[in-house]
Amino acid sequence: MSVILEAKHISKNFGLTQALKDVSVTIDEGEVIGLIGENGSGKSTLSSIISGVYPQSEGELTLDGKPYKPADTLDAQNHGISMIAQEMGTLPGIKVADNLFIGKEQLFTKHGVVDRKKMYQEARKALEKIGIDNIHPEDPIIKYSLEERKLIEVVRALYTNPRIFIVDETTTALSQRGRDIIYQVIKNMKKENKTVLFISHDLEELMEVCSKLIVLRDGVFVAELEKSEFEEEKIKELMVGRKLTGDYYRSDYDGSYGKEVVLSAEKLYVGDSLKGVSLELHKGEILGIGGLTDCGMHELGKALFGNVKPLYGEVKLGNGKKITSEKQAIKNKIGYVSKNRDQEALILSASIMENTVLPSLSMIAKGGVITKGAEKKFTDKQVKDMSIKCREIGQNVGDLSGGNKQKVVFGKWLGNESEIYILDCPTRGIDIGVKAFMYQLMYRLKKEGKSILMISEELPELIGMSDRILIMKDGQIQDSFTRSEELNESVLIKKMV
């Protein structure tokens, strides 16, 4: 096996923050290498340097034994390195084919005119090559879901036939079908003696897919593990720098909660997504909602928060008040954590403080006046309580790691003193340390009498945290399960598929 890429003594500074410190790694041909570490460990930074997003501050890269200094991502692609970034990378307002061939329009241009027919034909071939037949090149990109847009990015990255393919947290945005497409791409690349750098927070996925793991912690290289050395507890310990004792889910099997119903849905119909869904959430209850990605559970969360208006049916509080808008929900102390954090839960170009105070401006105001001092005091408390790692509260939320962004989202609803929390995939794309923090927080909220409706695609999370679980399929509730030591994934899966 020959070395294709070498990173020697790579360091990267962003102002006063050092994201990478003297990292040296060797990447071989034909390997599927997992880059693993907690949020802020430097995984995405190293990948971004390799793929030409930005240069290193110190150190050097070599590609096939020659110095490699990509000027930008296009230069990296010309050297055979493509990356799908964690953030959404498609452009709105243009067609699917235009997104696929950004920067490559000259391939279809003659005498200054783009041959759209030829472009669409080529786009269709590229999509079909990896098994996508439900996305049409001539459609506007806005027609497609976030998952489908992520698959369009995959096709774009693969079009240049890269020798090194970097997958940064992509699978967290995909359903099982989307994941299967990625896994097949990885298998095919390995067969062709090409290399994949794979970043994921899903340890099970990493151990299954990868032939080697490189562990980073706080911007420093910690260890390199061969397949024969993969062992979950050992990997966790290397990632966090300490031994994680026991499980981080709830250790009790007491699934009790209050009799009082705090939120209910009655025969909700939303397009083809929800077909007569009724449920009750009780005081002090963690109610888990599970199913396949397109079962309607994500639309249910939005409908309960007033984000989506049902065609029929209604959402009511325990006191009989109807919830018909987000404004009403927030006023009545309901908080909502969206599955699509960067697109729907945060304003990435705004500061930590601006995001945190947003639902609570009426609480902070005194005599109708909101002072900067009051906003600062309010935000400082959430940053401290949530252990948010940041330079200052004026820092843009977009600069934070995934786990710290999620803490900001939680913090704004905690600050608003929410009584009901609708959490859609609350630990998606965050590392095990932050996950443990979130699970402890959820259990604490339950003990305080708060109510949580948790929508999740992770069965261990549903089983580990819920008092009751409702399984959905085709827009309807199939079955319900109570918390017990005997409940396992296979029982739930039978009701999902």
XYZ file of C-alpha atoms in Angstrom:
497
model
C 0.000 0.000 0.000
C 1.608 3.271 -1.068
C 1.349 6.691 0.600
C -0.816 9.126 -1.375
C -0.903 12.119 1.006
C 1.200 13.195 3.950
C 0.512 16.011 6.415
C 3.652 17.100 8.281
C 3.531 19.269 11.437
C 0.287 21.012 10.408
C -0.919 23.866 12.630
C -3.842 26.210 12.015
C -4.800 29.383 13.868
C -8.051 31.325 13.612
C -7.169 34.555 15.369
C -6.329 33.605 18.957
C -7.847 30.121 18.571
C -5.476 27.298 17.621
C -7.543 24.651 15.830
C -4.623 22.332 14.960
C -1.296 21.937 16.743
C 1.595 20.155 15.025
C -0.496 17.359 13.462
C 1.306 14.772 11.317
C -0.624 11.972 9.565
C -0.032 9.639 6.621
C -2.834 8.689 4.208
C -2.455 5.497 2.138
C -4.080 4.545 -1.164
C -7.105 2.240 -1.014
C -7.917 3.030 2.637
C -11.152 4.204 4.256
C -9.812 6.327 7.097
C -12.058 7.651 9.840
C -11.175 11.045 11.310
C -12.621 11.017 14.786
C -12.738 13.316 17.793
C -15.082 15.481 19.824
C -16.503 18.730 18.443
C -13.644 21.207 18.130
C -10.997 18.465 17.910
C -9.767 19.690 14.507
C -11.242 17.030 12.173
C -13.004 19.452 9.830
C -10.091 21.898 9.977
C -7.617 19.249 8.792
C -10.026 18.123 6.049
C -10.583 21.716 4.942
C -6.834 22.305 4.620
C -6.411 19.126 2.548
C -9.358 20.084 0.303
C -8.192 23.676 -0.298
C -10.806 25.547 1.740
C -8.036 27.451 3.521
C -4.256 27.145 3.988
C -2.444 25.859 7.059
C -0.618 28.348 9.317
C 2.410 26.058 9.642
C 3.606 22.722 8.270
C 3.397 21.165 4.817
C 1.408 18.720 2.718
C 2.794 16.329 0.148
C 0.756 14.561 -2.546
C 2.461 11.599 -4.268
C 5.686 12.732 -2.603
C 5.537 16.261 -4.098
C 4.720 19.513 -2.262
C 0.965 20.174 -2.327
C -0.406 23.693 -1.701
C -3.982 23.933 -3.034
C -4.954 27.528 -3.823
C -8.672 26.722 -3.417
C -11.154 23.845 -3.649
C -11.068 23.903 -7.465
C -7.281 23.510 -7.390
C -7.680 20.608 -4.927
C -10.199 18.972 -7.290
C -7.730 19.333 -10.147
C -5.267 17.429 -7.939
C -7.869 14.669 -7.395
C -9.231 15.684 -3.958
C -12.948 16.393 -3.417
C -14.850 17.075 -0.207
C -18.493 17.218 0.877
C -18.627 19.736 3.703
C -20.765 19.460 6.839
C -22.665 22.656 5.999
C -25.167 22.827 3.144
C -23.243 23.472 -0.085
C -25.907 23.940 -2.760
C -26.950 27.339 -4.119
C -30.640 28.320 -4.022
C -32.363 29.982 -6.983
C -30.759 27.806 -9.671
C -31.415 24.370 -11.142
C -30.054 20.986 -10.029
C -27.743 20.731 -13.080
C -26.311 24.216 -12.437
C -25.481 23.150 -8.875
C -23.808 19.966 -10.115
C -21.574 21.819 -12.553
C -20.658 25.001 -10.645
C -17.280 26.120 -12.032
C -17.501 23.585 -14.882
C -19.943 25.396 -17.166
C -17.280 25.582 -19.892
C -17.780 21.838 -20.469
C -21.146 22.655 -22.028
C -20.417 26.060 -23.536
C -19.972 26.726 -27.236
C -19.508 30.257 -28.642
C -20.466 31.647 -25.243
C -23.795 29.764 -25.070
C -24.481 26.929 -22.609
C -25.944 23.822 -24.246
C -28.589 23.094 -21.601
C -29.688 19.831 -23.224
C -26.153 18.459 -23.090
C -25.771 19.672 -19.476
C -29.013 17.955 -18.417
C -27.997 14.701 -20.127
C -24.625 14.700 -18.378
C -26.235 15.564 -15.024
C -28.712 12.696 -15.417
C -25.856 10.271 -16.117
C -23.925 11.510 -13.072
C -26.978 11.099 -10.796
C -27.818 7.640 -12.125
C -24.198 6.507 -11.743
C -24.620 6.435 -7.957
C -28.217 5.160 -8.053
C -30.270 8.383 -7.866
C -33.276 8.354 -10.174
C -35.743 10.606 -8.343
C -33.841 13.909 -8.802
C -34.265 15.696 -12.143
C -31.491 17.981 -13.503
C -33.873 20.586 -14.950
C -35.753 21.111 -11.656
C -35.039 24.122 -9.413
C -32.931 23.008 -6.430
C -35.491 24.463 -3.991
C -37.897 21.656 -4.982
C -35.757 19.122 -3.127
C -35.336 18.344 0.573
C -32.147 19.006 2.537
C -31.276 15.309 2.254
C -31.704 15.284 -1.520
C -29.591 18.436 -1.821
C -26.863 16.731 0.189
C -26.915 13.830 -2.299
C -26.586 16.368 -5.136
C -23.403 17.586 -3.399
C -22.145 13.982 -3.323
C -22.674 13.664 -7.084
C -20.902 17.003 -7.666
C -17.891 15.917 -5.579
C -17.658 12.588 -7.407
C -18.005 14.036 -10.920
C -14.284 14.876 -11.042
C -13.462 11.205 -10.277
C -11.365 12.037 -7.182
C -8.553 9.870 -5.831
C -9.244 11.176 -2.313
C -12.897 11.700 -1.315
C -13.543 13.518 1.983
C -16.954 12.946 3.620
C -17.462 15.437 6.485
C -20.476 14.600 8.697
C -22.576 13.903 5.601
C -24.381 10.788 6.797
C -26.024 12.644 9.727
C -28.143 14.513 7.150
C -29.230 11.342 5.350
C -31.874 8.654 5.778
C -30.885 4.991 5.551
C -31.350 5.050 1.762
C -28.999 8.030 1.476
C -26.488 6.369 3.774
C -26.606 3.199 1.681
C -25.747 5.272 -1.412
C -22.704 6.752 0.387
C -21.611 3.320 1.665
C -21.780 1.899 -1.860
C -19.713 4.827 -3.197
C -17.107 4.119 -0.496
C -16.997 0.392 -1.350
C -16.543 1.188 -5.043
C -13.713 3.652 -4.324
C -11.925 1.119 -2.130
C -12.169 -1.467 -4.942
C -10.585 1.069 -7.311
C -7.709 1.614 -4.816
C -8.914 5.153 -4.044
C -8.970 6.755 -0.611
C -11.836 7.999 1.555
C -11.489 10.269 4.595
C -14.647 9.729 6.610
C -15.804 12.031 9.439
C -18.731 10.955 11.608
C -19.837 11.061 15.244
C -21.467 7.647 14.880
C -18.929 5.229 16.381
C -20.798 2.160 15.183
C -20.782 3.532 11.633
C -17.080 4.387 11.789
C -16.095 0.961 13.061
C -18.186 -0.695 10.335
C -17.068 1.454 7.379
C -13.426 2.326 8.115
C -10.225 0.309 7.815
C -8.290 2.717 10.056
C -9.107 5.493 12.565
C -7.140 8.677 13.258
C -8.081 10.217 16.611
C -7.717 13.971 17.253
C -8.332 15.791 20.540
C -8.168 19.570 21.082
C -6.349 20.017 17.772
C -3.660 17.430 18.583
C -3.010 14.001 17.035
C -3.752 11.365 19.706
C -3.668 7.929 18.070
C -3.989 5.856 14.926
C -5.928 2.595 15.229
C -5.992 -0.345 12.811
C -9.234 -2.319 12.296
C -8.065 -5.048 14.684
C -7.747 -2.412 17.450
C -11.300 -1.017 17.121
C -13.019 -1.207 20.479
C -15.768 1.247 21.414
C -14.768 2.054 25.004
C -11.107 2.461 24.012
C -12.029 4.863 21.172
C -14.284 6.927 23.462
C -11.511 7.188 26.037
C -9.007 8.379 23.405
C -11.501 10.964 22.120
C -12.394 12.563 25.446
C -9.093 11.988 27.273
C -10.707 10.189 30.181
C -12.481 6.923 30.871
C -16.246 7.133 30.337
C -17.756 4.971 33.046
C -20.994 3.156 32.307
C -23.630 4.242 29.810
C -24.603 7.837 29.292
C -28.310 7.110 28.894
C -30.652 6.902 31.881
C -29.755 4.054 34.209
C -33.266 3.748 35.693
C -36.240 1.818 34.278
C -38.841 3.916 36.075
C -40.968 5.192 33.217
C -43.414 7.071 35.426
C -44.658 10.623 34.796
C -47.459 12.914 35.930
C -51.142 12.388 35.104
C -51.547 15.945 33.841
C -51.620 16.264 30.034
C -49.650 19.381 29.007
C -49.837 19.085 25.203
C -52.073 17.042 22.919
C -52.665 16.490 19.227
C -56.017 15.361 17.912
C -56.332 13.736 14.475
C -53.640 15.826 12.777
C -53.542 15.726 8.983
C -50.636 17.448 7.193
C -50.439 16.787 3.434
C -49.179 13.229 2.859
C -46.989 13.430 5.981
C -49.505 13.040 8.828
C -52.710 11.038 8.530
C -54.811 11.438 11.649
C -52.131 11.496 14.370
C -53.332 11.834 17.973
C -51.120 11.839 21.068
C -50.778 13.175 24.605
C -47.652 14.476 26.349
C -47.733 14.465 30.147
C -46.060 16.574 32.808
C -42.609 15.195 33.637
C -42.631 12.812 30.662
C -40.011 12.088 28.003
C -42.119 10.867 25.071
C -40.016 9.372 22.272
C -41.177 9.407 18.646
C -39.397 7.018 16.276
C -39.634 5.702 12.732
C -37.923 5.872 9.363
C -36.965 9.357 8.138
C -40.023 9.821 5.914
C -42.585 8.420 8.384
C -43.930 11.892 9.249
C -42.285 12.316 12.663
C -40.347 15.444 11.695
C -43.508 17.096 10.325
C -45.260 16.137 13.577
C -42.710 18.135 15.580
C -43.274 21.193 13.381
C -47.059 20.868 13.618
C -46.935 20.646 17.432
C -44.856 23.856 17.525
C -47.220 25.707 15.177
C -44.618 25.854 12.408
C -46.832 23.839 10.041
C -50.594 24.305 9.877
C -52.562 21.053 9.740
C -55.293 20.606 7.143
C -57.437 19.012 9.870
C -57.062 18.428 13.567
C -55.685 20.611 16.317
C -52.883 21.020 18.842
C -53.906 22.014 22.366
C -52.259 22.821 25.674
C -53.461 21.142 28.855
C -55.573 24.209 29.677
C -57.448 23.904 26.373
C -55.636 26.736 24.533
C -55.006 25.948 20.879
C -51.520 26.272 19.362
C -51.765 27.627 15.811
C -48.473 29.538 15.431
C -44.853 29.563 16.603
C -45.462 32.894 18.341
C -48.259 31.326 20.392
C -46.110 28.294 21.201
C -43.210 30.423 22.454
C -45.572 32.631 24.485
C -46.929 29.484 26.135
C -43.435 28.249 27.044
C -42.918 25.671 24.307
C -39.374 25.360 22.921
C -38.495 23.645 19.641
C -35.113 22.249 18.568
C -35.125 21.600 14.803
C -33.439 18.645 13.135
C -31.883 21.093 10.664
C -29.978 23.219 13.167
C -28.042 25.497 10.818
C -30.998 26.207 8.526
C -33.906 26.441 10.977
C -32.736 26.782 14.593
C -29.995 29.426 14.398
C -29.086 32.627 12.597
C -25.496 31.696 11.761
C -24.450 35.236 10.824
C -25.709 36.578 14.185
C -23.889 36.438 17.513
C -24.330 33.957 20.363
C -26.051 36.714 22.337
C -28.437 37.687 19.513
C -29.474 34.048 19.047
C -29.827 33.338 22.766
C -32.049 36.293 23.662
C -34.351 36.044 20.633
C -37.271 34.089 22.214
C -36.942 35.944 25.539
C -36.895 39.640 24.580
C -40.196 40.314 26.370
C -38.765 38.709 29.553
C -35.587 40.791 29.412
C -37.348 44.094 28.734
C -37.939 46.462 31.644
C -40.543 49.112 31.044
C -40.506 48.192 27.373
C -36.740 48.857 27.133
C -34.123 46.178 26.396
C -30.599 47.142 27.474
C -27.350 45.575 26.242
C -26.453 44.953 29.880
C -29.601 42.884 30.421
C -28.965 40.912 27.221
C -25.358 40.271 28.260
C -26.335 39.101 31.753
C -28.988 36.778 30.304
C -26.581 35.284 27.738
C -23.651 34.955 30.159
C -25.867 32.786 32.381
C -26.785 30.442 29.498
C -23.161 30.201 28.316
C -22.102 29.279 31.842
C -24.994 26.875 32.528
C -24.589 25.126 29.171
C -20.744 25.117 29.272
C -20.621 26.695 25.800
C -17.037 26.970 24.521
C -16.615 30.342 22.832
C -14.261 33.336 22.730
C -17.007 35.801 23.692
C -20.800 36.111 23.480
C -20.388 38.539 20.571
C -18.852 35.723 18.481
C -20.875 34.568 15.467
C -22.732 31.309 16.103
C -21.573 30.086 12.682
C -17.982 29.965 14.023
C -18.844 27.423 16.742
C -18.482 23.636 16.557
C -21.637 21.555 16.047
C -21.931 20.644 19.714
C -21.592 24.226 20.903
C -24.138 25.419 18.317
C -26.575 22.852 19.711
C -25.910 24.104 23.237
C -26.834 27.626 22.078
C -30.116 26.260 20.656
C -30.929 24.506 23.949
C -29.773 27.539 25.927
C -32.204 29.933 24.275
C -35.178 27.743 25.250
C -33.875 27.144 28.771
C -33.420 30.888 29.130
C -37.038 31.377 28.076
C -38.024 29.063 30.953
C -39.797 26.655 28.620
C -42.054 24.052 30.222
C -42.435 21.891 27.094
C -39.536 20.924 24.794
C -40.056 19.511 21.296
C -36.660 18.076 20.346
C -36.148 16.837 16.770
C -32.946 14.748 16.578
C -31.415 16.741 19.479
C -28.026 14.988 19.426
C -27.573 14.796 15.652
C -24.031 15.633 14.553
C -22.589 16.133 18.048
C -19.877 14.166 19.821
C -20.262 11.708 22.684
C -19.166 14.206 25.344
C -21.849 16.742 24.355
C -24.383 13.922 23.906
C -23.796 12.831 27.504
C -24.286 16.454 28.599
C -27.575 16.688 26.644
C -28.922 13.421 28.057
C -28.133 14.553 31.618
C -29.861 17.864 30.899
C -32.970 16.124 29.536
C -33.181 13.854 32.587
C -32.783 16.859 34.887
C -35.598 18.682 33.072
C -37.847 15.634 33.465
C -37.113 15.502 37.201
C -38.021 19.215 37.405
C -41.438 18.396 35.952
C -40.739 19.700 32.458
C -42.121 17.721 29.490
C -40.084 16.538 26.511
C -41.224 15.162 23.159
C -38.085 13.702 21.563
C -38.109 12.756 17.874
C -35.116 10.598 17.008
C -33.714 8.402 14.246
C -31.383 6.738 16.779
C -33.034 3.730 18.405
C -30.522 3.425 21.308
C -31.310 7.063 22.176
C -35.087 6.438 22.117
C -34.800 3.306 24.250
C -32.204 4.867 26.542
C -34.060 8.108 27.336
C -37.831 7.712 26.829
C -40.600 6.922 29.321
C -42.848 5.981 26.416
C -42.076 5.458 22.713
C -44.522 5.925 19.819
C -43.430 4.334 16.535
C -44.655 5.977 13.331
C -44.994 4.608 9.815
C -46.550 6.198 6.714
C -47.823 9.216 8.651
C -49.555 7.217 11.375
C -48.741 5.911 14.854
C -48.206 2.143 14.606
C -47.625 1.160 18.216
C -46.525 2.396 21.635
C -43.996 0.967 24.090
C -43.328 1.703 27.750
C -39.888 1.924 29.319
C -38.513 -1.478 30.296
C -35.264 -3.388 30.564
C -36.521 -5.905 27.967
C -37.248 -3.344 25.210
C -34.760 -3.672 22.332
C -34.117 -2.293 18.847
C -35.418 -5.307 16.914
C -38.872 -4.945 18.538
C -39.067 -1.304 17.387
C -37.699 -1.994 13.893
C -40.463 -4.551 13.219
C -43.017 -1.764 13.685
C -41.070 0.767 11.592
C -40.608 -1.165 8.342
